[in-house]
Short mmCIF file of C-alpha atoms in Angstrom, two decimals:
data_model
loop_
_atom_site.label_atom_id
_atom_site.label_comp_id
_atom_site.label_asym_id
_atom_site.label_seq_id
_atom_site.Cartn_x
_atom_site.Cartn_y
_atom_site.Cartn_z
CA MET A 1407 0.00 0.00 0.00
CA VAL A 1408 2.78 2.39 0.94
CA THR A 1409 4.57 1.60 -2.30
CA ASN A 1410 1.39 2.28 -4.32
CA ARG A 1411 0.90 5.63 -2.57
CA ILE A 1412 4.50 6.64 -3.30
CA ILE A 1413 4.10 5.71 -6.95
CA ALA A 1414 0.81 7.66 -7.20
CA SER A 1415 2.44 10.72 -5.59
CA TRP A 1416 5.32 10.58 -8.09
CA ASP A 1417 2.85 10.32 -10.99
CA LYS A 1418 0.99 13.45 -9.78
CA ALA A 1419 4.26 15.34 -9.35
CA ILE A 1420 5.39 14.42 -12.87
CA VAL A 1421 2.05 15.51 -14.36
CA SER A 1422 2.20 18.83 -12.48
CA LEU A 1423 5.78 19.40 -13.60
CA SER A 1424 4.90 18.72 -17.24
CA ASP A 1425 1.95 21.14 -17.00
CA CYS A 1426 4.23 23.85 -15.59
CA GLU A 1427 6.78 23.30 -18.36
CA GLU A 1428 4.05 23.52 -20.99
CA LEU A 1429 2.71 26.76 -19.46
CA HIS A 1430 6.22 28.18 -19.24
CA SER A 1431 6.89 27.37 -22.89
CA THR A 1432 3.71 29.18 -24.00
CA MET A 1433 4.66 32.26 -21.92
CA SER A 1434 8.31 32.17 -22.96
CA PRO A 1435 9.82 35.53 -23.96
CA PHE A 1436 11.64 33.76 -26.75
CA ASN A 1437 8.36 32.70 -28.33
CA GLN A 1438 6.99 36.23 -28.00
CA THR A 1439 10.18 37.62 -29.48
CA THR A 1440 9.88 35.34 -32.47
CA ASP A 1441 6.24 36.31 -33.03
CA ASN A 1442 6.75 40.02 -32.47
CA HIS A 1443 9.74 40.13 -34.78
CA GLN A 1444 7.39 39.03 -37.55
CA ASN A 1445 4.88 41.87 -37.26
CA PHE A 1446 3.68 44.95 -35.42
CA ILE A 1447 0.10 45.98 -34.72
CA LEU A 1448 -0.83 49.52 -35.81
CA THR A 1449 -3.24 51.75 -33.90
CA GLY A 1450 -5.89 54.02 -35.40
CA ILE A 1451 -7.80 56.04 -32.79
CA PRO A 1452 -6.43 54.92 -29.39
CA GLY A 1453 -9.06 53.23 -27.23
CA MET A 1454 -11.76 53.63 -29.88
CA PRO A 1455 -11.08 51.15 -32.69
CA GLU A 1456 -14.76 51.17 -33.62
CA LYS A 1457 -14.40 54.88 -34.56
CA ASP A 1458 -11.53 54.32 -37.01
CA PHE A 1459 -13.85 54.27 -40.00
CA TRP A 1460 -14.90 57.87 -39.29
CA MET A 1461 -11.31 58.92 -40.04
CA ALA A 1462 -11.45 57.27 -43.47
CA LEU A 1463 -13.25 60.08 -45.32
CA PRO A 1464 -11.13 62.95 -43.90
CA LEU A 1465 -7.97 60.95 -44.66
CA CYS A 1466 -9.11 60.28 -48.22
CA LEU A 1467 -9.82 64.01 -48.65
CA LEU A 1468 -6.43 65.00 -47.21
CA TYR A 1469 -4.45 62.57 -49.35
CA SER A 1470 -6.41 63.51 -52.49
CA THR A 1471 -5.80 67.22 -51.85
CA THR A 1472 -2.12 66.58 -51.18
CA PHE A 1473 -1.68 64.56 -54.35
CA LEU A 1474 -3.63 66.96 -56.55
CA GLY A 1475 -2.06 70.14 -55.16
CA ASN A 1476 1.56 69.01 -55.33
CA VAL A 1477 1.20 67.37 -58.75
CA ILE A 1478 -0.33 70.59 -60.11
CA ILE A 1479 2.62 72.59 -58.75
CA LEU A 1480 5.11 70.18 -60.37
CA VAL A 1481 3.28 70.11 -63.72
CA VAL A 1482 2.93 73.89 -63.90
CA ILE A 1483 6.62 74.47 -63.12
CA LYS A 1484 7.68 71.85 -65.68
CA VAL A 1485 5.36 73.03 -68.47
CA ASP A 1486 5.79 76.81 -68.13
CA ARG A 1487 9.33 77.82 -69.08
CA SER A 1488 8.92 81.25 -67.47
CA LEU A 1489 8.95 79.44 -64.10
CA HIS A 1490 12.32 77.82 -64.75
CA GLU A 1491 13.95 80.00 -62.10
CA PRO A 1492 15.72 79.12 -58.81
CA MET A 1493 12.75 80.01 -56.59
CA TYR A 1494 10.42 77.70 -58.49
CA TYR A 1495 12.96 74.89 -58.73
CA PHE A 1496 13.14 74.89 -54.92
CA LEU A 1497 9.33 75.00 -54.78
CA ALA A 1498 9.27 71.93 -57.05
CA MET A 1499 11.65 70.19 -54.61
CA LEU A 1500 9.29 71.02 -51.74
CA ALA A 1501 6.26 69.71 -53.67
CA ALA A 1502 8.08 66.48 -54.58
CA THR A 1503 9.13 66.01 -50.95
CA ASP A 1504 5.60 66.62 -49.65
CA LEU A 1505 4.25 64.14 -52.17
CA SER A 1506 6.83 61.51 -51.18
CA LEU A 1507 6.22 62.03 -47.45
CA SER A 1508 2.47 61.56 -47.91
CA LEU A 1509 2.92 58.44 -50.04
CA SER A 1510 5.20 56.99 -47.34
CA SER A 1511 2.47 57.06 -44.69
CA MET A 1512 -0.56 56.50 -46.91
CA PRO A 1513 -0.52 52.66 -47.29
CA THR A 1514 -0.78 51.89 -43.58
CA MET A 1515 -3.04 54.85 -42.77
CA ILE A 1516 -5.55 53.73 -45.39
CA SER A 1517 -5.28 50.05 -44.43
CA VAL A 1518 -5.99 50.80 -40.76
CA HIS A 1519 -8.82 53.31 -41.16
CA TRP A 1520 -10.48 51.95 -44.31
CA PHE A 1521 -9.99 48.20 -44.09
CA ASN A 1522 -9.10 47.63 -40.42
CA TRP A 1523 -5.89 45.83 -41.47
CA ARG A 1524 -3.64 46.53 -38.50
CA SER A 1525 -0.85 44.02 -38.82
CA VAL A 1526 2.33 45.10 -40.61
CA THR A 1527 5.40 42.94 -41.09
CA PHE A 1528 8.60 43.92 -39.33
CA ASP A 1529 10.50 44.56 -42.59
CA ALA A 1530 7.65 46.63 -44.05
CA CYS A 1531 7.53 48.64 -40.82
CA ILE A 1532 11.22 49.55 -40.83
CA THR A 1533 11.03 50.36 -44.56
CA GLN A 1534 8.19 52.80 -43.94
CA MET A 1535 10.07 54.18 -40.94
CA PHE A 1536 13.11 54.86 -43.13
CA PHE A 1537 11.14 56.75 -45.78
CA ILE A 1538 9.07 58.81 -43.32
CA HIS A 1539 12.14 59.98 -41.39
CA THR A 1540 14.16 60.51 -44.58
CA PHE A 1541 11.60 62.72 -46.29
CA GLY A 1542 10.98 64.60 -43.04
CA GLY A 1543 14.69 65.46 -43.02
CA VAL A 1544 14.62 66.36 -46.73
CA GLU A 1545 11.72 68.76 -46.16
CA SER A 1546 13.65 70.52 -43.41
CA GLY A 1547 16.68 70.84 -45.71
CA VAL A 1548 14.59 72.14 -48.63
CA LEU A 1549 13.12 74.86 -46.39
CA VAL A 1550 16.68 75.94 -45.55
CA ALA A 1551 17.58 75.99 -49.25
CA MET A 1552 14.51 78.14 -49.96
CA ALA A 1553 15.56 80.59 -47.22
CA PHE A 1554 19.01 80.84 -48.86
CA ASP A 1555 17.28 81.49 -52.19
CA ARG A 1556 15.26 84.38 -50.68
CA PHE A 1557 18.39 85.84 -49.05
CA VAL A 1558 20.32 85.84 -52.34
CA ALA A 1559 17.34 87.29 -54.24
CA ILE A 1560 16.99 90.19 -51.78
CA ARG A 1561 20.65 90.81 -50.93
CA PHE A 1562 22.15 90.29 -54.40
CA PRO A 1563 19.30 90.83 -56.90
CA LEU A 1564 21.59 91.61 -59.84
CA ARG A 1565 23.71 88.49 -59.28
CA TYR A 1566 20.79 86.21 -58.38
CA ALA A 1567 20.79 84.19 -61.61
CA THR A 1568 24.60 83.89 -61.70
CA ILE A 1569 24.88 82.72 -58.07
CA LEU A 1570 22.04 80.19 -58.19
CA THR A 1571 22.79 78.46 -61.48
CA HIS A 1572 21.20 75.15 -62.48
CA GLY A 1573 24.35 73.32 -61.39
CA ILE A 1574 24.36 74.94 -57.94
CA ILE A 1575 20.66 74.20 -57.45
CA GLY A 1576 21.23 70.56 -58.43
CA LYS A 1577 24.12 70.26 -55.97
CA ILE A 1578 22.03 71.83 -53.18
CA GLY A 1579 19.19 69.36 -53.85
CA ALA A 1580 21.57 66.38 -53.93
CA THR A 1581 23.26 67.52 -50.69
CA VAL A 1582 19.90 67.85 -48.91
CA LEU A 1583 18.83 64.37 -50.05
CA LEU A 1584 22.14 62.64 -49.27
CA ARG A 1585 22.38 64.28 -45.85
CA SER A 1586 18.95 63.00 -44.85
CA VAL A 1587 19.52 59.52 -46.30
CA GLY A 1588 22.90 59.30 -44.55
CA ALA A 1589 21.46 60.39 -41.19
CA VAL A 1590 18.50 57.97 -41.32
CA PHE A 1591 20.28 55.02 -42.96
CA PRO A 1592 21.52 53.42 -39.69
CA VAL A 1593 18.07 53.57 -38.07
CA PRO A 1594 16.62 50.36 -39.60
CA PHE A 1595 19.74 48.43 -38.56
CA LEU A 1596 19.58 49.85 -35.02
CA ILE A 1597 15.96 48.75 -34.74
CA LYS A 1598 16.54 45.34 -36.31
CA ARG A 1599 19.21 44.41 -33.76
CA LEU A 1600 16.75 44.85 -30.85
CA PRO A 1601 14.78 41.93 -29.34
CA PHE A 1602 11.03 42.54 -28.95
CA CYS A 1603 9.47 40.53 -26.15
CA HIS A 1604 6.94 43.04 -24.84
CA SER A 1605 3.79 44.31 -26.53
CA ASN A 1606 4.00 44.69 -30.31
CA ILE A 1607 1.29 47.38 -30.48
CA LEU A 1608 2.47 50.69 -31.96
CA SER A 1609 0.95 54.06 -31.01
CA HIS A 1610 0.15 55.25 -34.53
CA ALA A 1611 -1.15 54.00 -37.87
CA TYR A 1612 2.39 54.19 -39.27
CA CYS A 1613 5.88 53.24 -38.08
CA LEU A 1614 8.26 55.65 -36.34
CA HIS A 1615 11.67 54.93 -34.84
CA GLN A 1616 10.87 56.19 -31.34
CA ASP A 1617 7.56 54.34 -31.32
CA ALA A 1618 9.07 50.95 -32.22
CA MET A 1619 12.10 51.51 -29.97
CA ARG A 1620 9.99 51.77 -26.81
CA LEU A 1621 8.67 48.21 -27.37
CA ALA A 1622 12.13 46.64 -27.19
CA CYS A 1623 13.06 44.53 -24.15
CA ALA A 1624 16.76 45.44 -24.30
CA ASP A 1625 18.94 48.46 -23.64
CA THR A 1626 17.97 51.16 -26.20
CA ARG A 1627 20.51 53.81 -25.19
CA VAL A 1628 22.35 53.52 -28.52
CA ASN A 1629 19.09 54.09 -30.42
CA SER A 1630 18.14 57.01 -28.16
CA ILE A 1631 21.53 58.71 -28.44
CA TYR A 1632 21.70 58.23 -32.20
CA GLY A 1633 18.13 59.49 -32.63
CA LEU A 1634 18.96 62.59 -30.59
CA LEU A 1635 22.13 63.25 -32.61
CA ALA A 1636 20.20 62.84 -35.89
CA VAL A 1637 17.56 65.32 -34.71
CA ILE A 1638 20.25 67.82 -33.70
CA PHE A 1639 22.12 67.35 -36.99
CA ILE A 1640 19.02 67.87 -39.14
CA ILE A 1641 16.11 69.59 -37.38
CA VAL A 1642 17.89 71.73 -34.75
CA LEU A 1643 20.72 72.75 -37.09
CA ASP A 1644 18.25 73.65 -39.84
CA ALA A 1645 16.14 75.70 -37.40
CA LEU A 1646 19.22 77.70 -36.36
CA ILE A 1647 20.20 78.28 -40.01
CA LEU A 1648 16.65 79.46 -40.77
CA LEU A 1649 16.77 81.94 -37.87
CA ILE A 1650 20.14 83.28 -39.02
CA SER A 1651 18.91 83.46 -42.62
CA TYR A 1652 15.88 85.55 -41.71
CA PHE A 1653 17.98 87.80 -39.51
CA LEU A 1654 20.21 88.46 -42.54
CA ILE A 1655 17.13 88.87 -44.78
CA LEU A 1656 15.68 91.49 -42.41
CA GLN A 1657 19.02 93.30 -42.39
CA ALA A 1658 19.02 93.32 -46.20
CA VAL A 1659 15.39 94.51 -46.35
CA LEU A 1660 16.03 97.36 -43.91
CA GLY A 1661 18.88 98.46 -46.15
CA ILE A 1662 16.46 99.06 -49.05
CA ALA A 1663 15.67 102.77 -49.36
CA SER A 1664 12.14 102.58 -50.81
CA ARG A 1665 9.33 101.56 -48.45
CA GLU A 1666 7.42 100.03 -51.36
CA GLU A 1667 10.42 97.91 -52.34
CA ARG A 1668 10.88 96.78 -48.73
CA LEU A 1669 7.28 95.58 -48.57
CA LYS A 1670 7.65 93.86 -51.94
CA ALA A 1671 10.79 92.04 -50.76
CA LEU A 1672 9.11 90.93 -47.54
CA ASN A 1673 6.06 89.75 -49.47
CA THR A 1674 8.22 87.34 -51.48
CA CYS A 1675 9.16 85.65 -48.17
CA PHE A 1676 5.60 85.31 -46.82
CA SER A 1677 4.83 81.94 -48.44
CA HIS A 1678 8.14 80.51 -47.24
CA VAL A 1679 7.53 81.73 -43.67
CA CYS A 1680 4.13 79.98 -43.77
CA ALA A 1681 5.79 76.74 -44.97
CA VAL A 1682 8.38 76.97 -42.16
CA LEU A 1683 5.67 77.50 -39.53
CA LEU A 1684 3.57 74.63 -40.94
CA PHE A 1685 6.57 72.32 -40.54
CA TYR A 1686 8.10 73.44 -37.25
CA VAL A 1687 5.07 74.41 -35.11
CA PRO A 1688 3.48 70.89 -35.19
CA LEU A 1689 6.96 69.36 -34.74
CA ILE A 1690 7.70 71.48 -31.66
CA GLY A 1691 4.20 70.81 -30.30
CA MET A 1692 4.60 67.05 -30.81
CA THR A 1693 8.02 67.13 -29.10
CA LEU A 1694 6.71 69.07 -26.08
CA ILE A 1695 3.68 66.80 -25.74
CA HIS A 1696 5.88 63.70 -25.97
CA ARG A 1697 8.23 65.10 -23.30
CA PHE A 1698 5.86 66.80 -20.86
CA GLY A 1699 2.37 65.53 -21.77
CA LYS A 1700 2.57 61.87 -20.80
CA HIS A 1701 -0.52 62.39 -18.63
CA LEU A 1702 -2.57 63.54 -21.63
CA SER A 1703 -4.92 61.30 -23.58
CA PRO A 1704 -3.29 59.14 -26.29
CA ILE A 1705 -5.71 60.77 -28.71
CA VAL A 1706 -3.88 64.11 -28.23
CA HIS A 1707 -0.57 62.45 -29.10
CA MET A 1708 -2.15 60.79 -32.15
CA LEU A 1709 -3.72 64.03 -33.41
CA LEU A 1710 -0.50 66.05 -33.10
CA ALA A 1711 1.54 63.35 -34.83
CA ASN A 1712 -0.98 63.22 -37.68
CA VAL A 1713 -1.02 67.03 -37.97
CA TYR A 1714 2.78 67.06 -38.24
CA LEU A 1715 2.77 64.36 -40.90
CA LEU A 1716 -0.30 65.32 -42.95
CA LEU A 1717 -0.88 69.08 -42.66
CA PRO A 1718 2.23 70.60 -44.35
CA PRO A 1719 1.88 68.51 -47.57
CA VAL A 1720 -1.79 69.59 -47.80
CA LEU A 1721 -1.36 73.30 -47.11
CA ASN A 1722 2.00 74.09 -48.75
CA PRO A 1723 0.66 73.96 -52.34
CA VAL A 1724 -2.42 75.94 -51.24
CA VAL A 1725 -0.27 78.68 -49.64
CA TYR A 1726 2.05 78.96 -52.64
CA SER A 1727 -0.83 78.89 -55.13
CA VAL A 1728 -2.72 81.64 -53.32
CA ARG A 1729 0.22 83.84 -52.31
CA THR A 1730 2.43 83.54 -55.40
CA LYS A 1731 0.95 85.49 -58.30
CA GLN A 1732 3.03 83.76 -60.97
CA ILE A 1733 2.01 80.26 -59.79
CA ARG A 1734 -1.64 81.25 -59.56
CA GLN A 1735 -1.67 82.75 -63.06
CA ARG A 1736 0.16 79.81 -64.62
CA ILE A 1737 -2.24 77.31 -63.02
CA VAL A 1738 -5.15 79.12 -64.67
CA ARG A 1739 -3.25 79.30 -67.96
CA VAL A 1740 -2.20 75.65 -68.04
CA PHE A 1741 -5.40 74.03 -66.78
CA CYS A 1742 -8.10 76.48 -67.82
CA GLY A 1743 -6.63 77.77 -71.08
CA GLY A 1744 -6.95 81.31 -69.77
CA ARG A 1745 -4.95 84.04 -71.45
CA ILE A 1746 -3.49 85.90 -68.52
CA GLY A 1747 -0.59 88.25 -68.77
CA PRO A 1748 2.65 87.66 -66.84
#
């Protein structure tokens, strides 16, 4: 009897041990890491997934306006030879960048809000991340190039065409693009080296470096430091250059004798100032909210991030079309067949 009881006790212990091992294997971080390395889950409206569809129509309108507005700007500048000047070449760069930035976020935004497809593969996520951050950096650089264009036009009007030749403009555009690509290029590799054993749910309907980084279950100091250095090298440096540029522009404007000419010179900068504010104000707001607004609703974070990503590409072509007489007239001429003088 004693022997039978001992054997029965051993059998129960073995069964319990096997159950524990099975439970441990299902909860294993390694298994979660393997799964989460395959995909991330995107988020539409935080806490209200049933409301995502209501974002579909506004998103469709925003993307359609962005595409139409920026393509019109590019077509008009290409078709009308009178717009083959430095200012309009830089405007074409801005329109192409806005178009590319919108197309980078559009696939996942539409899939989440229109079709409720939330899963995105890890490789697709880091690819989107690369393009979003790259074109964000390019836009910042193009705004700096446009400020330099306005400074040369106001400070050296007689030498404007000889300073900003086609070759110089091409080199400026290539430098802006290569700088951004070079700064963002290590980011996918820094993310790919991290193990992900926590939640795989992202905060937005698109992939960002800082958003994916916070899900890692390893030391992310290298990612954080590199991300900070990249922001300083691109965004902060460009902001300082823009401030210095407009200080020099104001100095040049104040040196103009005629009040009418001063106002005319300042008016040529108005559209660019609007583009700078459209880019930097949402960016600064998003940064402050991310740093000091952790207690705020996730919806606030989502809205500010979407404003930063979607608003400038929508409004930049509108601002330049309304405020720039030459663009406005050429749009009517090209698309409406109107005969409008220069």
